[in-house]
């Protein structure tokens, strides 16, 4: 099952299908932190790094900071929208650590970030401005030939858009304004789909269809739109299930769970410093040093994005071996294996296994009559107006600028 493409061949059968770039036209490039130490798999590490930095003598602070062309300890920067960090020069910072925020680090990994604009080269404030309890983010994955992974994923967390391999994708908020206002859809698209499939079509159902039916291509995520309502309903229902799984309990949903007898459990405790990660397909067992977890379905182990196994990448980011060459603040990390990492690993195994099990239903959406890009042009939905590709205005919203000055946006 793991060898099948997750609705993403992107070959000739998708000729004439519109791109997600035309259906959800406002997109944002991935974040660029500029210094890896501002992100970590656990919040306690970020607090320790902050304390080490702000307590260091001036010369040592500059070395630990790791200046770039975009950021130095003296760079004047506005606060990130929705965050209450300082806006004075970081070289003079002596206050407490800002509360780390949970973010989506690439596909299917969740980490913590110091939400201080003075520490991040390119934080994409336009994303922070619309990140609230109503927002969902679709994240396209960079194209890699022969990839068997999904074309995109969805998260309720603010995503950094990192791609495991290949060129970076794009981040597409579902709504252009806070509070779930103004869907990020091509003008006229909702009206056209409602005329075809009924008044129940919403922005979220368009996102659900794209998640279920989106396919990879060198030009970006291709989204074949069905002309028949039966296939639309089946795809939206499947997409809502994919959404529920990928949101991991956010927005009042249930966390992913495998049926009884198939749920992964820790059979032997994970040691403080696991020596490596391996998989035994016969016993469906994942080993982390002397630790053992089973059952782990082969589909979860083989689940890849950009040609990279998600479980291997997740472990590499947390293993001691992955930090051998770390220095400065990056060398500050947990001394042992935190219990919460084990819980996160069990949930990730569950999520990947469930997503893999839905792939046959995704592939079944490929056949049937289509609404083509030519049809969208004839209906006036395409080409998309240039204004729809730019962030919406948020006039009346105040944000703190450099050195405490306020700006009206």
PDB file of N, CA and C in Angstrom, residues 296-360:
ATOM      1  N   UNK A 296       3.755  -1.270  14.335  1.00  0.00           N
ATOM      2  CA  UNK A 296       3.937  -0.102  13.469  1.00  0.00           C
ATOM      3  C   UNK A 296       3.705  -0.581  12.037  1.00  0.00           C
ATOM      4  N   UNK A 297       2.584  -0.239  11.424  1.00  0.00           N
ATOM      5  CA  UNK A 297       2.305  -0.712  10.056  1.00  0.00           C
ATOM      6  C   UNK A 297       3.388  -0.268   9.075  1.00  0.00           C
ATOM      7  N   UNK A 298       3.633  -1.099   8.083  1.00  0.00           N
ATOM      8  CA  UNK A 298       4.639  -0.767   7.075  1.00  0.00           C
ATOM      9  C   UNK A 298       4.300   0.535   6.362  1.00  0.00           C
ATOM     10  N   UNK A 299       2.999   0.814   6.198  1.00  0.00           N
ATOM     11  CA  UNK A 299       2.606   2.056   5.533  1.00  0.00           C
ATOM     12  C   UNK A 299       3.036   3.293   6.288  1.00  0.00           C
ATOM     13  N   UNK A 300       3.072   3.207   7.623  1.00  0.00           N
ATOM     14  CA  UNK A 300       3.538   4.342   8.422  1.00  0.00           C
ATOM     15  C   UNK A 300       5.054   4.499   8.275  1.00  0.00           C
ATOM     16  N   UNK A 301       5.778   3.389   8.309  1.00  0.00           N
ATOM     17  CA  UNK A 301       7.244   3.450   8.177  1.00  0.00           C
ATOM     18  C   UNK A 301       7.651   3.976   6.802  1.00  0.00           C
ATOM     19  N   UNK A 302       6.940   3.566   5.753  1.00  0.00           N
ATOM     20  CA  UNK A 302       7.322   3.944   4.396  1.00  0.00           C
ATOM     21  C   UNK A 302       6.713   5.271   3.954  1.00  0.00           C
ATOM     22  N   UNK A 303       5.940   5.909   4.790  1.00  0.00           N
ATOM     23  CA  UNK A 303       5.287   7.151   4.399  1.00  0.00           C
ATOM     24  C   UNK A 303       6.355   8.223   4.155  1.00  0.00           C
ATOM     25  N   UNK A 304       6.382   8.742   2.940  1.00  0.00           N
ATOM     26  CA  UNK A 304       7.417   9.704   2.549  1.00  0.00           C
ATOM     27  C   UNK A 304       6.788  10.975   1.988  1.00  0.00           C
ATOM     28  N   UNK A 305       7.516  12.066   2.133  1.00  0.00           N
ATOM     29  CA  UNK A 305       7.210  13.326   1.461  1.00  0.00           C
ATOM     30  C   UNK A 305       8.516  13.813   0.864  1.00  0.00           C
ATOM     31  N   UNK A 306       8.505  14.140  -0.418  1.00  0.00           N
ATOM     32  CA  UNK A 306       9.743  14.542  -1.064  1.00  0.00           C
ATOM     33  C   UNK A 306      10.785  13.441  -1.081  1.00  0.00           C
ATOM     34  N   UNK A 307      10.336  12.186  -1.041  1.00  0.00           N
ATOM     35  CA  UNK A 307      11.258  11.063  -1.044  1.00  0.00           C
ATOM     36  C   UNK A 307      11.875  10.753   0.301  1.00  0.00           C
ATOM     37  N   UNK A 308      11.484  11.473   1.349  1.00  0.00           N
ATOM     38  CA  UNK A 308      12.075  11.314   2.678  1.00  0.00           C
ATOM     39  C   UNK A 308      11.072  10.627   3.602  1.00  0.00           C
ATOM     40  N   UNK A 309      11.518   9.570   4.308  1.00  0.00           N
ATOM     41  CA  UNK A 309      10.654   8.919   5.289  1.00  0.00           C
ATOM     42  C   UNK A 309      10.385   9.880   6.442  1.00  0.00           C
ATOM     43  N   UNK A 310       9.109  10.074   6.748  1.00  0.00           N
ATOM     44  CA  UNK A 310       8.733  11.018   7.785  1.00  0.00           C
ATOM     45  C   UNK A 310       9.187  10.553   9.177  1.00  0.00           C
ATOM     46  N   UNK A 311       9.126   9.278   9.471  1.00  0.00           N
ATOM     47  CA  UNK A 311       9.547   8.794  10.792  1.00  0.00           C
ATOM     48  C   UNK A 311      11.049   8.949  10.970  1.00  0.00           C
ATOM     49  N   UNK A 312      11.816   8.668   9.937  1.00  0.00           N
ATOM     50  CA  UNK A 312      13.266   8.837  10.035  1.00  0.00           C
ATOM     51  C   UNK A 312      13.637  10.306  10.222  1.00  0.00           C
ATOM     52  N   UNK A 313      12.970  11.193   9.477  1.00  0.00           N
ATOM     53  CA  UNK A 313      13.265  12.617   9.595  1.00  0.00           C
ATOM     54  C   UNK A 313      12.902  13.122  10.986  1.00  0.00           C
ATOM     55  N   UNK A 314      11.752  12.694  11.496  1.00  0.00           N
ATOM     56  CA  UNK A 314      11.322  13.108  12.828  1.00  0.00           C
ATOM     57  C   UNK A 314      12.355  12.691  13.874  1.00  0.00           C
ATOM     58  N   UNK A 315      12.835  11.459  13.793  1.00  0.00           N
ATOM     59  CA  UNK A 315      13.818  10.980  14.769  1.00  0.00           C
ATOM     60  C   UNK A 315      15.147  11.707  14.620  1.00  0.00           C
ATOM     61  N   UNK A 316      15.586  11.924  13.399  1.00  0.00           N
ATOM     62  CA  UNK A 316      16.864  12.599  13.165  1.00  0.00           C
ATOM     63  C   UNK A 316      16.891  13.978  13.809  1.00  0.00           C
ATOM     64  N   UNK A 317      15.769  14.677  13.765  1.00  0.00           N
ATOM     65  CA  UNK A 317      15.722  16.024  14.335  1.00  0.00           C
ATOM     66  C   UNK A 317      15.816  16.020  15.859  1.00  0.00           C
ATOM     67  N   UNK A 318      15.611  14.856  16.472  1.00  0.00           N
ATOM     68  CA  UNK A 318      15.619  14.770  17.930  1.00  0.00           C
ATOM     69  C   UNK A 318      16.752  13.922  18.485  1.00  0.00           C
ATOM     70  N   UNK A 319      17.485  13.249  17.633  1.00  0.00           N
ATOM     71  CA  UNK A 319      18.505  12.324  18.123  1.00  0.00           C
ATOM     72  C   UNK A 319      19.793  13.052  18.467  1.00  0.00           C
ATOM     73  N   UNK A 320      20.535  12.469  19.381  1.00  0.00           N
ATOM     74  CA  UNK A 320      21.837  13.027  19.760  1.00  0.00           C
ATOM     75  C   UNK A 320      22.788  13.000  18.573  1.00  0.00           C
ATOM     76  N   UNK A 321      22.656  11.974  17.714  1.00  0.00           N
ATOM     77  CA  UNK A 321      23.530  11.873  16.547  1.00  0.00           C
ATOM     78  C   UNK A 321      23.342  13.059  15.613  1.00  0.00           C
ATOM     79  N   UNK A 322      22.119  13.577  15.561  1.00  0.00           N
ATOM     80  CA  UNK A 322      21.860  14.717  14.701  1.00  0.00           C
ATOM     81  C   UNK A 322      22.443  16.010  15.224  1.00  0.00           C
ATOM     82  N   UNK A 323      22.973  16.005  16.455  1.00  0.00           N
ATOM     83  CA  UNK A 323      23.520  17.224  17.054  1.00  0.00           C
ATOM     84  C   UNK A 323      25.028  17.133  17.292  1.00  0.00           C
ATOM     85  N   UNK A 324      25.675  16.161  16.670  1.00  0.00           N
ATOM     86  CA  UNK A 324      27.115  15.966  16.902  1.00  0.00           C
ATOM     87  C   UNK A 324      27.907  17.215  16.544  1.00  0.00           C
ATOM     88  N   UNK A 325      27.547  17.849  15.436  1.00  0.00           N
ATOM     89  CA  UNK A 325      28.298  19.021  14.971  1.00  0.00           C
ATOM     90  C   UNK A 325      27.704  20.332  15.477  1.00  0.00           C
ATOM     91  N   UNK A 326      26.716  20.269  16.350  1.00  0.00           N
ATOM     92  CA  UNK A 326      26.091  21.495  16.847  1.00  0.00           C
ATOM     93  C   UNK A 326      27.041  22.243  17.765  1.00  0.00           C
ATOM     94  N   UNK A 327      26.988  23.550  17.702  1.00  0.00           N
ATOM     95  CA  UNK A 327      27.774  24.364  18.631  1.00  0.00           C
ATOM     96  C   UNK A 327      26.935  25.573  19.024  1.00  0.00           C
ATOM     97  N   UNK A 328      27.460  26.394  19.921  1.00  0.00           N
ATOM     98  CA  UNK A 328      26.741  27.565  20.375  1.00  0.00           C
ATOM     99  C   UNK A 328      25.423  27.179  21.028  1.00  0.00           C
ATOM    100  N   UNK A 329      24.386  27.950  20.752  1.00  0.00           N
ATOM    101  CA  UNK A 329      23.090  27.701  21.371  1.00  0.00           C
ATOM    102  C   UNK A 329      22.443  26.413  20.877  1.00  0.00           C
ATOM    103  N   UNK A 330      22.768  25.983  19.674  1.00  0.00           N
ATOM    104  CA  UNK A 330      22.201  24.737  19.165  1.00  0.00           C
ATOM    105  C   UNK A 330      22.637  23.537  19.992  1.00  0.00           C
ATOM    106  N   UNK A 331      23.766  23.648  20.664  1.00  0.00           N
ATOM    107  CA  UNK A 331      24.259  22.532  21.477  1.00  0.00           C
ATOM    108  C   UNK A 331      23.432  22.353  22.747  1.00  0.00           C
ATOM    109  N   UNK A 332      22.664  23.384  23.122  1.00  0.00           N
ATOM    110  CA  UNK A 332      21.774  23.250  24.278  1.00  0.00           C
ATOM    111  C   UNK A 332      20.543  22.465  23.862  1.00  0.00           C
ATOM    112  N   UNK A 333      20.350  21.288  24.440  1.00  0.00           N
ATOM    113  CA  UNK A 333      19.258  20.412  24.072  1.00  0.00           C
ATOM    114  C   UNK A 333      18.974  19.488  25.247  1.00  0.00           C
ATOM    115  N   UNK A 334      17.880  18.752  25.268  1.00  0.00           N
ATOM    116  CA  UNK A 334      17.582  17.873  26.397  1.00  0.00           C
ATOM    117  C   UNK A 334      18.700  16.854  26.631  1.00  0.00           C
ATOM    118  N   UNK A 335      18.971  16.572  27.892  1.00  0.00           N
ATOM    119  CA  UNK A 335      20.016  15.589  28.215  1.00  0.00           C
ATOM    120  C   UNK A 335      19.525  14.164  27.996  1.00  0.00           C
ATOM    121  N   UNK A 336      18.235  13.963  28.085  1.00  0.00           N
ATOM    122  CA  UNK A 336      17.662  12.640  27.865  1.00  0.00           C
ATOM    123  C   UNK A 336      16.525  12.708  26.866  1.00  0.00           C
ATOM    124  N   UNK A 337      15.796  11.620  26.761  1.00  0.00           N
ATOM    125  CA  UNK A 337      14.664  11.540  25.839  1.00  0.00           C
ATOM    126  C   UNK A 337      13.397  11.899  26.605  1.00  0.00           C
ATOM    127  N   UNK A 338      12.806  13.084  26.380  1.00  0.00           N
ATOM    128  CA  UNK A 338      11.613  13.475  27.137  1.00  0.00           C
ATOM    129  C   UNK A 338      10.422  12.558  26.859  1.00  0.00           C
ATOM    130  N   UNK A 339       9.620  12.342  27.864  1.00  0.00           N
ATOM    131  CA  UNK A 339       8.447  11.489  27.723  1.00  0.00           C
ATOM    132  C   UNK A 339       7.492  12.011  26.661  1.00  0.00           C
ATOM    133  N   UNK A 340       7.400  13.347  26.540  1.00  0.00           N
ATOM    134  CA  UNK A 340       6.458  13.886  25.557  1.00  0.00           C
ATOM    135  C   UNK A 340       6.854  13.522  24.130  1.00  0.00           C
ATOM    136  N   UNK A 341       8.168  13.286  23.889  1.00  0.00           N
ATOM    137  CA  UNK A 341       8.571  12.870  22.544  1.00  0.00           C
ATOM    138  C   UNK A 341       8.030  11.485  22.221  1.00  0.00           C
ATOM    139  N   UNK A 342       7.994  10.609  23.208  1.00  0.00           N
ATOM    140  CA  UNK A 342       7.433   9.278  22.979  1.00  0.00           C
ATOM    141  C   UNK A 342       5.955   9.376  22.625  1.00  0.00           C
ATOM    142  N   UNK A 343       5.231  10.221  23.347  1.00  0.00           N
ATOM    143  CA  UNK A 343       3.808  10.407  23.049  1.00  0.00           C
ATOM    144  C   UNK A 343       3.613  10.979  21.645  1.00  0.00           C
ATOM    145  N   UNK A 344       4.458  11.938  21.272  1.00  0.00           N
ATOM    146  CA  UNK A 344       4.359  12.525  19.942  1.00  0.00           C
ATOM    147  C   UNK A 344       4.682  11.495  18.865  1.00  0.00           C
ATOM    148  N   UNK A 345       5.650  10.630  19.122  1.00  0.00           N
ATOM    149  CA  UNK A 345       6.010   9.601  18.151  1.00  0.00           C
ATOM    150  C   UNK A 345       4.860   8.614  17.955  1.00  0.00           C
ATOM    151  N   UNK A 346       4.235   8.197  19.035  1.00  0.00           N
ATOM    152  CA  UNK A 346       3.097   7.282  18.921  1.00  0.00           C
ATOM    153  C   UNK A 346       1.970   7.917  18.104  1.00  0.00           C
ATOM    154  N   UNK A 347       1.722   9.205  18.316  1.00  0.00           N
ATOM    155  CA  UNK A 347       0.671   9.870  17.553  1.00  0.00           C
ATOM    156  C   UNK A 347       1.057  10.003  16.084  1.00  0.00           C
ATOM    157  N   UNK A 348       2.337  10.275  15.811  1.00  0.00           N
ATOM    158  CA  UNK A 348       2.774  10.397  14.423  1.00  0.00           C
ATOM    159  C   UNK A 348       2.638   9.061  13.698  1.00  0.00           C
ATOM    160  N   UNK A 349       3.020   7.973  14.344  1.00  0.00           N
ATOM    161  CA  UNK A 349       2.850   6.641  13.745  1.00  0.00           C
ATOM    162  C   UNK A 349       1.378   6.414  13.414  1.00  0.00           C
ATOM    163  N   UNK A 350       0.515   6.740  14.357  1.00  0.00           N
ATOM    164  CA  UNK A 350      -0.923   6.576  14.155  1.00  0.00           C
ATOM    165  C   UNK A 350      -1.411   7.404  12.979  1.00  0.00           C
ATOM    166  N   UNK A 351      -1.010   8.671  12.929  1.00  0.00           N
ATOM    167  CA  UNK A 351      -1.438   9.563  11.858  1.00  0.00           C
ATOM    168  C   UNK A 351      -1.002   9.034  10.494  1.00  0.00           C
ATOM    169  N   UNK A 352       0.274   8.667  10.365  1.00  0.00           N
ATOM    170  CA  UNK A 352       0.783   8.209   9.073  1.00  0.00           C
ATOM    171  C   UNK A 352       0.111   6.905   8.644  1.00  0.00           C
ATOM    172  N   UNK A 353      -0.144   6.011   9.592  1.00  0.00           N
ATOM    173  CA  UNK A 353      -0.821   4.754   9.262  1.00  0.00           C
ATOM    174  C   UNK A 353      -2.229   5.020   8.742  1.00  0.00           C
ATOM    175  N   UNK A 354      -2.944   5.926   9.388  1.00  0.00           N
ATOM    176  CA  UNK A 354      -4.305   6.236   8.960  1.00  0.00           C
ATOM    177  C   UNK A 354      -4.316   6.949   7.606  1.00  0.00           C
ATOM    178  N   UNK A 355      -3.391   7.860   7.387  1.00  0.00           N
ATOM    179  CA  UNK A 355      -3.316   8.539   6.099  1.00  0.00           C
ATOM    180  C   UNK A 355      -2.999   7.547   4.985  1.00  0.00           C
ATOM    181  N   UNK A 356      -2.077   6.630   5.253  1.00  0.00           N
ATOM    182  CA  UNK A 356      -1.734   5.630   4.260  1.00  0.00           C
ATOM    183  C   UNK A 356      -2.945   4.768   3.918  1.00  0.00           C
ATOM    184  N   UNK A 357      -3.770   4.452   4.895  1.00  0.00           N
ATOM    185  CA  UNK A 357      -4.940   3.626   4.663  1.00  0.00           C
ATOM    186  C   UNK A 357      -6.003   4.301   3.803  1.00  0.00           C
ATOM    187  N   UNK A 358      -5.949   5.630   3.686  1.00  0.00           N
ATOM    188  CA  UNK A 358      -6.940   6.360   2.891  1.00  0.00           C
ATOM    189  C   UNK A 358      -6.500   6.563   1.444  1.00  0.00           C
ATOM    190  N   UNK A 359      -5.296   6.149   1.107  1.00  0.00           N
ATOM    191  CA  UNK A 359      -4.787   6.404  -0.244  1.00  0.00           C
ATOM    192  C   UNK A 359      -5.627   5.757  -1.355  1.00  0.00           C
ATOM    193  N   UNK A 360      -6.105   4.523  -1.193  1.00  0.00           N
ATOM    194  CA  UNK A 360      -6.936   3.959  -2.275  1.00  0.00           C
ATOM    195  C   UNK A 360      -8.157   4.801  -2.579  1.00  0.00           C
TER     196      UNK A 360
END
